[in-house]
Amino acid sequence: LTYMEFELLRFLLLNADIVLSRDKLMDAVWGYDYEVESRTVDVHVKSLRQKLGAAGEHIKTIRNIGYKMGE
């Protein structure tokens, strides 16, 4: 995993079963000072899912809101 993918996974795991908006994920993982677009989160989640294989299915997309780590 890249550093940012690891940090994203760590934050999702620390907040398991909580729906996290893209803005919340950007602030927590990339920080307030970092200029990123919401699609950056989507791209990193997609890459993270692929690298995790079957375990990547635990990252759930909550349409029009964000993501959560669930069963």
Coordinates of C-alpha atoms in Angstrom, one line a residue:
L1 CA 0.0 0.0 0.0
T2 CA 1.1 3.6 -0.5
Y3 CA 1.3 5.8 2.5
M4 CA -2.0 7.5 1.7
E5 CA -3.8 4.2 1.1
F6 CA -2.5 3.0 4.4
E7 CA -3.7 6.1 6.2
L8 CA -7.1 5.9 4.5
L9 CA -7.5 2.3 5.5
R10 CA -6.4 3.1 9.1
F11 CA -8.9 5.9 9.4
L12 CA -11.7 3.7 8.0
L13 CA -10.8 0.9 10.4
L14 CA -10.7 3.3 13.4
N15 CA -14.2 4.5 12.4
A16 CA -15.7 1.1 11.5
D17 CA -19.5 1.2 10.9
I18 CA -19.5 5.0 10.8
V19 CA -20.4 6.6 7.4
L20 CA -17.6 9.1 6.6
S21 CA -18.1 11.8 4.0
R22 CA -15.5 12.4 1.3
D23 CA -14.8 15.8 3.0
K24 CA -14.2 14.1 6.3
L25 CA -11.9 11.6 4.8
M26 CA -10.0 14.3 2.9
D27 CA -9.5 16.4 6.1
A28 CA -8.5 13.4 8.2
V29 CA -6.2 11.7 5.7
W30 CA -4.9 14.5 3.5
G31 CA -5.2 17.4 5.9
Y32 CA -6.8 20.8 5.8
D33 CA -3.8 22.3 3.9
Y34 CA -3.7 19.8 1.2
E35 CA -5.6 20.7 -2.0
V36 CA -7.4 17.6 -3.3
E37 CA -10.6 17.0 -5.1
S38 CA -13.3 14.6 -3.8
R39 CA -12.5 12.3 -6.7
T40 CA -9.1 11.7 -5.1
V41 CA -10.8 9.8 -2.3
D42 CA -12.7 7.7 -4.8
V43 CA -9.5 6.9 -6.7
H44 CA -7.7 5.9 -3.6
V45 CA -10.6 3.8 -2.4
K46 CA -10.7 2.0 -5.7
S47 CA -7.0 1.2 -5.5
L48 CA -7.3 0.1 -1.9
R49 CA -10.1 -2.3 -2.7
Q50 CA -8.1 -3.8 -5.5
K51 CA -5.0 -4.3 -3.4
L52 CA -7.0 -5.8 -0.5
G53 CA -8.6 -8.4 -2.8
A54 CA -11.6 -10.0 -1.2
A55 CA -11.2 -8.0 2.0
G56 CA -11.7 -4.9 -0.1
E57 CA -15.4 -5.7 -0.2
H58 CA -15.7 -4.5 3.4
I59 CA -15.2 -0.9 2.2
K60 CA -18.8 0.1 1.5
T61 CA -19.9 3.0 -0.7
I62 CA -22.7 5.0 0.7
R63 CA -24.1 6.7 -2.4
N64 CA -23.9 10.5 -2.5
I65 CA -22.3 10.6 1.0
G66 CA -19.0 8.7 1.2
Y67 CA -17.7 5.4 2.6
K68 CA -17.7 3.2 5.6
M69 CA -15.9 0.1 6.7
G70 CA -18.4 -2.6 7.5
E71 CA -19.1 -6.3 7.4

